[in-house]
Tab-separated table of C-alpha atoms in Angstrom:
chain	number	residue	atom	x	y	z
A	1	MET	CA	-26.390	14.659	25.059
A	2	ALA	CA	-24.233	11.529	24.801
A	3	ALA	CA	-20.508	12.038	25.382
A	4	VAL	CA	-18.327	11.848	22.293
A	5	GLN	CA	-16.131	8.770	22.538
A	6	TRP	CA	-12.417	9.412	22.205
A	7	ASP	CA	-10.841	7.542	19.288
A	8	PRO	CA	-7.104	6.796	19.688
A	9	PHE	CA	-6.747	5.955	15.984
A	10	ASP	CA	-8.134	9.332	14.927
A	11	ALA	CA	-5.968	11.065	17.523
A	12	ILE	CA	-2.788	9.380	16.271
A	13	GLU	CA	-3.654	10.218	12.664
A	14	ARG	CA	-4.060	13.894	13.520
A	15	ASP	CA	-0.854	13.904	15.533
A	16	VAL	CA	1.200	12.240	12.788
A	17	ARG	CA	-0.228	14.510	10.108
A	18	ASP	CA	0.631	17.601	12.129
A	19	MET	CA	4.122	16.315	12.866
A	20	VAL	CA	4.908	15.424	9.241
A	21	ALA	CA	3.428	18.693	7.967
A	22	ASP	CA	6.038	20.607	9.970
A	23	PRO	CA	8.719	21.690	7.442
A	24	ARG	CA	11.389	20.604	9.923
A	25	TRP	CA	10.276	16.951	9.706
A	26	ALA	CA	12.083	16.360	6.411
A	27	ASP	CA	15.384	17.406	7.996
A	28	VAL	CA	15.065	15.094	11.011
A	29	PRO	CA	17.384	12.033	10.760
A	30	ALA	CA	15.558	8.852	9.831
A	31	ALA	CA	16.497	7.146	13.108
A	32	THR	CA	14.971	10.020	15.065
A	33	GLN	CA	11.840	9.922	12.908
A	34	ALA	CA	11.537	6.209	13.659
A	35	GLN	CA	11.733	6.913	17.403
A	36	ALA	CA	9.022	9.546	17.107
A	37	MET	CA	6.779	7.120	15.217
A	38	ALA	CA	7.437	4.323	17.735
A	39	ALA	CA	6.027	6.584	20.443
A	40	ARG	CA	2.808	6.773	18.412
A	41	LEU	CA	2.093	3.073	17.960
A	42	LEU	CA	-1.198	1.616	19.178
A	43	LEU	CA	-1.958	-1.793	20.693
A	44	THR	CA	-5.407	-3.377	20.386
A	45	PRO	CA	-6.728	-6.123	22.701
A	46	ASP	CA	-6.345	-8.763	19.985
A	47	GLY	CA	-2.574	-8.210	20.086
A	48	GLY	CA	-2.420	-6.051	16.986
A	49	CYS	CA	0.217	-3.337	16.941
A	50	TRP	CA	-0.664	-0.461	14.619
A	51	LEU	CA	1.428	2.186	12.852
A	52	PHE	CA	0.121	5.132	10.831
A	53	GLY	CA	2.923	5.497	8.315
A	54	SER	CA	3.828	5.790	4.647
A	55	TYR	CA	1.092	6.391	2.060
A	56	ALA	CA	-0.880	7.891	4.995
A	57	ARG	CA	-2.198	4.430	5.824
A	58	TRP	CA	-2.127	1.995	8.726
A	59	TYR	CA	0.151	-1.014	9.119
A	60	ARG	CA	-0.234	-3.995	11.431
A	61	HIS	CA	2.775	-5.686	13.030
A	62	ASP	CA	3.023	-9.473	13.055
A	63	LYS	CA	4.862	-10.226	16.286
A	64	VAL	CA	5.481	-13.845	15.240
A	65	GLU	CA	7.021	-13.034	11.860
A	66	GLY	CA	8.312	-9.643	12.967
A	67	GLU	CA	6.945	-8.018	9.795
A	68	TRP	CA	4.652	-5.076	9.117
A	69	HIS	CA	1.731	-5.420	6.702
A	70	LEU	CA	-0.460	-2.740	5.166
A	71	SER	CA	-3.772	-3.327	6.906
A	72	ALA	CA	-6.925	-1.279	7.384
A	73	PRO	CA	-7.470	-0.554	11.092
A	74	PRO	CA	-10.497	-1.637	13.142
A	75	ALA	CA	-13.696	0.080	12.033
A	76	ASP	CA	-15.811	-0.623	15.128
A	77	ALA	CA	-15.818	2.366	17.495
A	78	ARG	CA	-15.583	0.173	20.589
A	79	ALA	CA	-12.582	-1.743	19.272
A	80	ARG	CA	-10.847	1.510	18.397
A	81	ALA	CA	-11.611	3.166	21.721
A	82	VAL	CA	-9.723	0.574	23.784
A	83	ALA	CA	-6.458	0.892	21.816
A	84	ARG	CA	-3.525	2.016	23.919
A	85	PRO	CA	0.146	2.978	23.443
A	86	ILE	CA	2.521	0.018	23.379
A	87	HIS	CA	5.660	-0.408	25.503
A	88	PRO	CA	8.160	-1.606	24.576
A	89	ALA	CA	7.484	-0.774	20.965
A	90	PRO	CA	8.743	-2.877	18.047
A	91	PRO	CA	11.205	-1.092	15.743
A	92	VAL	CA	9.634	0.975	12.976
A	93	PRO	CA	11.122	0.164	9.529
A	94	LEU	CA	12.550	3.180	7.743
A	95	HIS	CA	10.587	2.461	4.562
A	96	LEU	CA	7.323	2.935	6.482
A	97	LEU	CA	8.196	6.410	7.737
A	98	PRO	CA	5.706	8.960	6.394
A	99	CYS	CA	6.673	12.045	4.438
A	100	ALA	CA	4.795	15.178	3.434
A	101	ALA	CA	4.103	13.782	-0.056
A	102	ASP	CA	2.124	10.906	1.504
A	103	PHE	CA	-0.402	13.324	2.948
A	104	ALA	CA	-0.606	15.411	-0.229
A	105	PHE	CA	-1.929	12.449	-2.252
A	106	ASP	CA	-5.609	12.706	-3.203
A	107	ARG	CA	-6.945	9.148	-3.223
A	108	GLY	CA	-10.132	10.072	-5.030
A	109	SER	CA	-13.034	7.623	-4.863
A	110	THR	CA	-13.314	3.834	-4.951
A	111	GLN	CA	-16.750	3.968	-6.586
A	112	ALA	CA	-17.359	2.022	-9.755
A	113	PHE	CA	-19.238	3.578	-12.673
A	114	VAL	CA	-22.511	1.844	-11.827
A	115	GLY	CA	-25.174	3.824	-10.024
A	116	PRO	CA	-23.614	7.287	-10.385
A	117	ASP	CA	-22.716	7.797	-14.057
A	118	VAL	CA	-19.826	9.856	-15.362
A	119	PRO	CA	-21.106	13.477	-15.239
A	120	PRO	CA	-22.382	14.866	-18.571
A	121	HIS	CA	-19.903	17.754	-18.627
A	122	ILE	CA	-17.068	15.195	-18.681
A	123	THR	CA	-18.592	12.953	-21.341
A	124	GLU	CA	-19.306	15.984	-23.543
A	125	ARG	CA	-15.688	17.139	-23.319
A	126	ILE	CA	-14.385	13.631	-24.062
A	127	ARG	CA	-16.734	13.421	-27.049
A	128	ALA	CA	-15.400	16.754	-28.309
A	129	LEU	CA	-11.826	15.454	-28.110
A	130	LEU	CA	-12.841	12.273	-29.900
A	131	ASP	CA	-14.647	14.171	-32.675
A	132	ALA	CA	-11.731	16.537	-33.164
A	133	HIS	CA	-9.136	13.772	-33.531
A	134	GLN	CA	-10.789	11.130	-35.714
A	135	GLY	CA	-11.948	10.951	-39.281
A	136	PRO	CA	-10.248	11.299	-42.664
A	137	ARG	CA	-8.424	14.513	-41.746
A	138	ALA	CA	-6.899	13.154	-38.561
A	139	GLU	CA	-3.100	13.345	-38.566
A	140	PHE	CA	-2.573	9.934	-36.998
A	141	PRO	CA	-1.857	6.497	-38.463
A	142	PHE	CA	-3.990	3.484	-37.626
A	143	VAL	CA	-3.944	2.008	-34.134
A	144	THR	CA	-1.064	-0.354	-33.289
A	145	GLY	CA	0.211	-2.303	-30.315
A	146	PRO	CA	-1.939	-4.006	-27.645
A	147	LEU	CA	-4.927	-1.766	-28.410
A	148	ARG	CA	-5.022	-3.042	-31.997
A	149	ALA	CA	-7.088	-6.039	-30.844
A	150	VAL	CA	-9.764	-3.754	-29.383
A	151	PHE	CA	-10.515	-1.669	-32.494
A	152	TYR	CA	-11.231	-2.091	-36.172
A	153	ALA	CA	-8.144	-1.959	-38.398
A	154	ASP	CA	-8.954	1.481	-39.850
A	155	VAL	CA	-9.362	3.239	-36.482
A	156	PRO	CA	-6.743	5.984	-35.943
A	157	ALA	CA	-4.353	5.839	-33.014
A	158	SER	CA	-5.932	9.027	-31.629
A	159	VAL	CA	-9.217	7.226	-30.871
A	160	ALA	CA	-7.321	4.403	-29.171
A	161	ALA	CA	-5.341	6.962	-27.142
A	162	VAL	CA	-8.505	8.564	-25.755
A	163	TRP	CA	-9.998	5.150	-24.921
A	164	GLY	CA	-6.755	3.913	-23.376
A	165	THR	CA	-6.452	7.039	-21.241
A	166	VAL	CA	-9.994	6.680	-19.906
A	167	MET	CA	-9.458	3.032	-19.060
A	168	TRP	CA	-6.010	3.460	-17.493
A	169	CYS	CA	-7.231	6.299	-15.294
A	170	ALA	CA	-10.314	4.415	-14.037
A	171	TYR	CA	-9.823	3.114	-10.483
A	172	ALA	CA	-12.257	0.256	-11.151
A	173	PRO	CA	-13.386	-0.084	-14.810
A	174	ALA	CA	-16.815	-1.572	-14.093
A	175	PHE	CA	-19.256	0.555	-16.090
A	176	ASP	CA	-23.006	0.753	-16.381
A	177	GLY	CA	-24.097	-0.988	-19.583
A	178	ASN	CA	-25.713	2.294	-20.664
A	179	GLU	CA	-22.720	4.489	-19.835
A	180	VAL	CA	-22.440	7.276	-22.404
A	181	LEU	CA	-18.675	7.389	-22.017
A	182	LEU	CA	-18.540	3.866	-23.482
A	183	SER	CA	-21.261	4.247	-26.105
A	184	MET	CA	-19.425	7.016	-27.932
A	185	PHE	CA	-16.733	4.458	-28.859
A	186	GLY	CA	-19.223	1.894	-30.167
A	187	GLU	CA	-18.539	2.494	-33.880
A	188	PHE	CA	-14.807	1.896	-33.385
A	189	LEU	CA	-14.763	-1.256	-31.237
A	190	ALA	CA	-14.105	-4.507	-33.087
A	191	ARG	CA	-15.884	-6.699	-30.551
A	192	PRO	CA	-18.534	-6.415	-27.835
A	193	LEU	CA	-17.249	-5.418	-24.432
A	194	PRO	CA	-17.248	-8.085	-21.698
A	195	GLY	CA	-20.215	-8.166	-19.370
A	196	ASP	CA	-23.952	-7.834	-19.943
A	197	ASP	CA	-26.624	-5.148	-20.271
A	198	TRP	CA	-26.228	-4.172	-16.642
A	199	VAL	CA	-22.463	-3.934	-16.252
A	200	ARG	CA	-19.471	-3.920	-18.578
A	201	TRP	CA	-16.649	-5.598	-16.645
A	202	LEU	CA	-13.661	-4.162	-18.456
A	203	PRO	CA	-10.149	-5.568	-18.040
A	204	PRO	CA	-7.386	-3.371	-16.628
A	205	MET	CA	-5.567	-1.180	-19.123
A	206	PRO	CA	-1.773	-1.426	-18.743
A	207	LEU	CA	0.333	1.662	-19.272
A	208	ASN	CA	2.190	-0.386	-21.883
A	209	ALA	CA	-0.776	-0.015	-24.228
A	210	LEU	CA	-0.559	3.796	-24.249
A	211	VAL	CA	3.229	3.777	-24.418
A	212	ALA	CA	3.124	1.427	-27.417
A	213	LEU	CA	1.005	3.875	-29.426
A	214	TYR	CA	3.504	6.647	-28.729
A	215	ALA	CA	6.632	4.517	-29.210
A	216	ASP	CA	5.423	3.152	-32.554
A	217	LEU	CA	5.038	6.700	-33.856
A	218	LEU	CA	8.570	7.568	-32.723
A	219	ARG	CA	10.021	4.473	-34.352
A	220	GLY	CA	8.184	5.360	-37.536
A	221	GLU	CA	9.826	8.795	-37.529
A	222	ALA	CA	6.382	10.389	-37.076
A	223	ARG	CA	7.608	12.545	-34.228
A	224	GLY	CA	5.082	15.285	-34.859
A	225	SER	CA	2.260	12.756	-34.568
A	226	ALA	CA	3.883	11.299	-31.449
A	227	SER	CA	3.909	14.724	-29.797
A	228	ARG	CA	0.284	15.324	-30.761
A	229	LEU	CA	-0.680	11.922	-29.406
A	230	ALA	CA	1.013	12.673	-26.072
A	231	ALA	CA	-0.812	16.024	-25.983
A	232	LEU	CA	-4.128	14.258	-26.651
A	233	VAL	CA	-3.470	11.827	-23.792
A	234	GLY	CA	-2.754	14.805	-21.551
A	235	ASP	CA	-5.882	16.656	-22.686
A	236	THR	CA	-8.014	13.579	-21.987
A	237	ALA	CA	-6.460	13.099	-18.546
A	238	ARG	CA	-7.099	16.772	-17.730
A	239	VAL	CA	-10.814	16.334	-18.475
A	240	LEU	CA	-10.966	13.233	-16.273
A	241	LEU	CA	-9.574	15.136	-13.274
A	242	ASP	CA	-13.109	16.393	-12.608
A	243	ASP	CA	-14.302	12.906	-11.592
A	244	SER	CA	-12.792	11.559	-8.354
A	245	ARG	CA	-12.939	7.991	-9.688
A	246	PHE	CA	-10.403	8.987	-12.356
A	247	ARG	CA	-8.560	11.811	-10.597
A	248	PRO	CA	-5.509	10.135	-8.941
A	249	ARG	CA	-4.321	8.265	-12.035
A	250	ALA	CA	-5.347	11.104	-14.347
A	251	ALA	CA	-3.111	13.447	-12.346
A	252	ALA	CA	-0.246	10.945	-12.525
A	253	LEU	CA	-0.644	10.400	-16.278
A	254	LEU	CA	-0.810	14.139	-16.877
A	255	ALA	CA	2.489	14.550	-15.015
A	256	MET	CA	4.044	11.839	-17.199
A	257	VAL	CA	3.027	13.207	-20.604
A	258	GLU	CA	2.642	16.956	-20.129
A	259	PRO	CA	6.408	17.646	-20.489
A	260	LEU	CA	6.220	16.150	-23.993
A	261	ARG	CA	3.821	18.842	-25.178
A	262	ASP	CA	6.407	21.630	-25.337
A	263	GLN	CA	9.593	19.567	-25.070
A	264	PRO	CA	9.042	16.387	-27.084
A	265	TRP	CA	12.661	15.323	-27.096
A	266	PRO	CA	13.045	13.700	-23.614
A	267	ASP	CA	11.793	10.314	-24.883
A	268	HIS	CA	13.329	10.410	-28.362
A	269	PRO	CA	16.691	8.822	-27.414
A	270	ASP	CA	14.785	5.933	-25.844
A	271	GLN	CA	12.536	4.692	-28.599
A	272	ASP	CA	12.294	1.274	-26.972
A	273	ALA	CA	8.827	0.996	-25.425
A	274	ALA	CA	10.130	-0.397	-22.124
A	275	ALA	CA	12.567	2.496	-21.754
A	276	ILE	CA	9.865	5.031	-22.587
A	277	ARG	CA	7.526	3.482	-20.030
A	278	ALA	CA	10.247	3.736	-17.398
A	279	ALA	CA	10.825	7.380	-18.363
A	280	TRP	CA	7.120	8.169	-18.029
A	281	LEU	CA	6.902	6.539	-14.600
A	282	ALA	CA	10.048	8.332	-13.449
A	283	ARG	CA	8.363	11.668	-14.195
A	284	CYS	CA	5.525	10.909	-11.766
A	285	PRO	CA	6.056	13.101	-8.658
A	286	ALA	CA	6.325	11.679	-5.144
A	287	ASP	CA	2.898	12.896	-4.081
A	288	LEU	CA	1.308	10.761	-6.831
A	289	ARG	CA	3.309	7.557	-6.323
A	290	GLY	CA	0.254	5.848	-4.853
A	291	ALA	CA	-1.533	6.228	-8.180
A	292	ILE	CA	1.072	4.238	-10.127
A	293	LEU	CA	1.484	1.281	-7.750
A	294	VAL	CA	-0.612	-0.682	-10.230
A	295	GLU	CA	2.369	-0.376	-12.589
A	296	THR	CA	5.331	-0.374	-10.204
A	297	SER	CA	4.357	-2.982	-7.577
A	298	PRO	CA	1.452	-5.366	-8.250
A	299	GLY	CA	1.748	-6.874	-4.757
A	300	GLU	CA	1.529	-3.527	-2.974
A	301	HIS	CA	-1.280	-2.507	-5.313
A	302	PHE	CA	-3.203	-5.616	-4.224
A	303	ARG	CA	-2.676	-4.707	-0.567
A	304	HIS	CA	-3.925	-1.162	-1.107
A	305	SER	CA	-6.970	-2.382	-3.048
A	306	LEU	CA	-7.843	-4.823	-0.264
A	307	TYR	CA	-7.395	-1.979	2.236
A	308	ASP	CA	-9.960	0.010	0.219
A	309	MET	CA	-12.308	-2.964	0.230
A	310	VAL	CA	-12.116	-3.270	4.030
A	311	ARG	CA	-12.947	0.423	4.358
A	312	ALA	CA	-15.852	0.083	1.924
A	313	LEU	CA	-17.241	-2.674	4.170
A	314	SER	CA	-17.274	-0.506	7.295
A	315	PHE	CA	-21.088	-0.513	7.232
A	316	VAL	CA	-21.130	-4.171	8.395
A	317	CYS	CA	-20.105	-2.969	11.863
A	318	ALA	CA	-23.774	-2.066	12.347
A	319	HIS	CA	-24.505	-5.810	12.200
A	320	GLY	CA	-21.732	-6.699	14.624
A	321	ALA	CA	-19.412	-7.989	11.885
A	322	ASP	CA	-15.712	-7.230	11.409
A	323	PRO	CA	-15.036	-5.607	8.006
A	324	ARG	CA	-11.559	-7.181	7.891
A	325	ALA	CA	-12.956	-10.697	8.364
A	326	VAL	CA	-15.722	-10.059	5.827
A	327	ALA	CA	-13.206	-8.773	3.266
A	328	ALA	CA	-11.048	-11.877	3.731
A	329	SER	CA	-14.124	-14.051	3.252
A	330	LEU	CA	-15.188	-12.234	0.073
A	331	LEU	CA	-11.648	-12.482	-1.276
A	332	ALA	CA	-11.805	-16.230	-0.648
A	333	ALA	CA	-15.157	-16.440	-2.434
A	334	ASP	CA	-13.795	-14.801	-5.574
A	335	VAL	CA	-10.574	-16.800	-5.627
A	336	GLN	CA	-12.446	-20.073	-5.033
A	337	ALA	CA	-14.801	-19.346	-7.938
A	338	VAL	CA	-12.303	-17.917	-10.444
A	339	ALA	CA	-8.879	-19.496	-9.818
A	340	PRO	CA	-8.651	-21.738	-6.728
A	341	GLY	CA	-5.208	-22.913	-7.788
A	342	VAL	CA	-3.654	-19.512	-7.044
A	343	ALA	CA	-5.115	-19.155	-3.539
A	344	ALA	CA	-1.856	-19.835	-1.702
A	345	ARG	CA	0.023	-17.234	-3.751
A	346	LEU	CA	-1.837	-14.457	-1.929
A	347	TYR	CA	-0.764	-15.556	1.568
A	348	PRO	CA	2.487	-13.531	1.650
A	349	TRP	CA	0.557	-10.340	0.905
A	350	LEU	CA	-1.848	-10.660	3.844
A	351	ASP	CA	-1.204	-9.898	7.498
A	352	ALA	CA	-1.369	-12.865	9.887
A	353	GLN	CA	-4.954	-12.217	10.971
A	354	LEU	CA	-6.340	-11.762	7.454
A	355	ARG	CA	-4.298	-14.703	6.204
A	356	GLN	CA	-5.790	-17.029	8.816
A	357	THR	CA	-9.332	-15.862	8.088
A	358	TYR	CA	-8.814	-16.237	4.352
A	359	TYR	CA	-7.326	-19.729	4.837
A	360	VAL	CA	-10.049	-21.166	7.077
A	361	THR	CA	-12.799	-19.760	4.872
A	362	LEU	CA	-11.295	-21.558	1.887
A	363	ALA	CA	-10.472	-24.747	3.737
A	364	GLU	CA	-13.705	-25.308	5.687
A	365	PRO	CA	-16.880	-25.543	3.588
A	366	GLN	CA	-19.035	-25.194	6.718
A	367	HIS	CA	-17.153	-22.230	8.148
A	368	PRO	CA	-19.545	-19.467	9.333
A	369	LEU	CA	-17.755	-16.851	7.238
A	370	ARG	CA	-18.959	-18.611	4.101
A	371	GLY	CA	-22.267	-17.080	5.043
A	372	CYS	CA	-20.835	-13.880	3.537
A	373	TRP	CA	-20.612	-15.479	0.118
A	374	PRO	CA	-23.241	-14.573	-2.516
A	375	ARG	CA	-26.136	-16.931	-3.066
A	376	ALA	CA	-27.903	-17.003	-6.447
A	377	GLY	CA	-26.152	-13.797	-7.424
A	378	GLU	CA	-27.335	-11.874	-4.360
A	379	PRO	CA	-25.357	-10.760	-1.299
A	380	PRO	CA	-26.524	-11.729	2.192
A	381	GLU	CA	-28.853	-9.138	3.677
A	382	ALA	CA	-26.187	-7.962	6.149
A	383	LEU	CA	-23.838	-7.204	3.246
A	384	ARG	CA	-26.277	-5.010	1.359
A	385	PRO	CA	-24.857	-1.461	1.611
A	386	PRO	CA	-27.193	1.113	3.159
A	387	ASP	CA	-27.187	3.567	0.235
A	388	ARG	CA	-26.162	4.034	-3.383
A	389	ALA	CA	-22.848	5.735	-2.641
A	390	SER	CA	-21.633	2.965	-0.347
A	391	ALA	CA	-22.843	0.277	-2.765
A	392	ALA	CA	-20.905	1.901	-5.619
A	393	ALA	CA	-17.840	2.163	-3.368
A	394	LEU	CA	-18.027	-1.518	-2.426
A	395	LEU	CA	-18.562	-2.517	-6.046
A	396	GLY	CA	-15.533	-0.490	-7.132
A	397	ALA	CA	-13.219	-1.596	-4.334
A	398	GLY	CA	-14.265	-5.218	-4.738
A	399	TYR	CA	-13.696	-5.173	-8.500
A	400	ALA	CA	-10.365	-3.362	-8.123
A	401	THR	CA	-9.254	-5.978	-5.586
A	402	GLY	CA	-10.222	-8.773	-7.967
A	403	LEU	CA	-8.281	-7.203	-10.826
A	404	ALA	CA	-5.315	-6.657	-8.481
A	405	TRP	CA	-5.011	-10.273	-7.372
A	406	CYS	CA	-5.517	-11.452	-10.961
A	407	ARG	CA	-2.632	-9.257	-12.070
A	408	LEU	CA	-0.488	-10.443	-9.169
A	409	THR	CA	-1.063	-14.121	-9.993
A	410	GLY	CA	-1.263	-13.906	-13.785
A	411	THR	CA	-4.962	-14.862	-13.804
A	412	MET	CA	-7.326	-13.736	-16.566
A	413	PRO	CA	-10.167	-11.656	-15.043
A	414	PRO	CA	-13.607	-13.222	-15.560
A	415	PRO	CA	-15.623	-11.539	-18.347
A	416	ARG	CA	-18.786	-11.513	-16.213
A	417	GLY	CA	-17.165	-10.021	-13.151
A	418	PHE	CA	-16.175	-11.561	-9.839
A	419	PRO	CA	-18.975	-13.226	-7.855
A	420	THR	CA	-18.923	-10.757	-4.970
A	421	SER	CA	-18.798	-7.673	-7.199
A	422	ALA	CA	-21.520	-9.043	-9.464
A	423	ALA	CA	-23.711	-9.637	-6.412
A	424	THR	CA	-23.271	-6.014	-5.333
A	425	VAL	CA	-24.732	-4.910	-8.672
A	426	SER	CA	-28.133	-6.119	-7.480
A	427	CYS	CA	-28.003	-3.354	-4.856
A	428	LEU	CA	-27.637	-0.731	-7.600
A	429	ILE	CA	-29.868	-1.898	-10.458
A	430	HIS	CA	-32.761	0.269	-9.366
A	431	GLU	CA	-30.585	3.272	-8.449
A	432	ARG	CA	-28.884	3.970	-11.771
A	433	ASP	CA	-28.783	7.393	-13.383
A	434	ASP	CA	-29.702	6.204	-16.876
A	435	PRO	CA	-32.602	4.501	-18.740
A	436	LEU	CA	-33.081	0.767	-18.470
A	437	PRO	CA	-31.220	-1.454	-20.979
A	438	GLY	CA	-33.247	-2.621	-23.956
A	439	VAL	CA	-35.344	0.524	-24.308
A	440	PRO	CA	-35.067	1.675	-27.954
A	441	GLY	CA	-32.942	4.742	-28.369
A	442	THR	CA	-30.951	4.319	-25.186
A	443	SER	CA	-27.193	4.182	-25.263
A	444	SER	CA	-27.072	0.423	-24.675
A	445	GLU	CA	-28.259	-0.325	-28.209
A	446	TRP	CA	-24.831	-0.021	-29.805
A	447	ILE	CA	-23.256	-2.801	-27.797
A	448	ARG	CA	-25.657	-5.492	-29.000
A	449	HIS	CA	-25.135	-4.558	-32.655
A	450	THR	CA	-21.356	-4.096	-32.644
């Protein structure tokens, strides 16, 4: 039997988790915590210095700039095995010190909604909520705010609230064109959804859109309807908890709106939508702060999404490739195709190694890493994930990363998806859970006749 190779990165993770889980950790002075973390830094042969810190994630130190960047660690077992403690250690910033809440956060799944569909028991419960809160007897006015452009004018705010909750909670809103969770809204949508029969590439849903529905009811003195709307958002989020692709944000949204069910007055003094949004975010507990980075820090959200993308690419190690370099190359491919003018605006959010890889891939048309770029809508053979689960994870992480850098730079996401995510779809077309598009009676029919 082959000997099990010792992994310093895994060992440090276990050690830090055990240390932070000790109830006494919270009472240790920050300076002492920093010393304890400095003793647990790792050095890799490429000069990288690694810290397992806040958000229960790894950070890489740039010795030239003296800064720490969120950065997924090496995935190759051999590269990990040769990591060693570092002496002398660079100072550990206090804001990167981990706390117990960091390790309580459930990150859910990075999978998109292509390949594995939303489970039927979830779609049935969402449909029941939708049926119960729409129609002539619904006690809600028509939809207002940013969601008004999505629906017909006579659609009640309750329908928009369910849709907005589903979309805000989705880690990566790339859905199978036949997804039942989308088709049940077909009669209400004022325009076809972006994408094609295979994938609906939906834009990100800002929290502002949900807050606007609620705030407009408060301003209109319809406080009973406002409370019922908040309860409906909470009920929808509770259903979505059963799918790991929704769970982190669904838990955060539930924490924001659940207090309004029995005590509707906390938001009434602040009927301004911006103030209400701030109040909702403030109610999100510390162990769910990672779920709302999309709202509180677009730059950090981009870093975390790229971190997820690197992890989703870990399978390329089998081909001798570095997932970090491949992720930087795929990021360059999307930026070059969608908005080359914003390329430089992402530099400050990348660690030195990723930044250099991203730069040379953009700058040198003949660079070998351009071999990672899709050709004719297909990924290179080495970038085809080995199974459906990993393909869905790469599709989701790649799409989430694209949406994140678009939000960070003010770029409109492409309606047909980003090139690298769209190429990954070809790895999933024949592994979907549902009938093929175009077959009469399937759930894709509604979208072509909306």
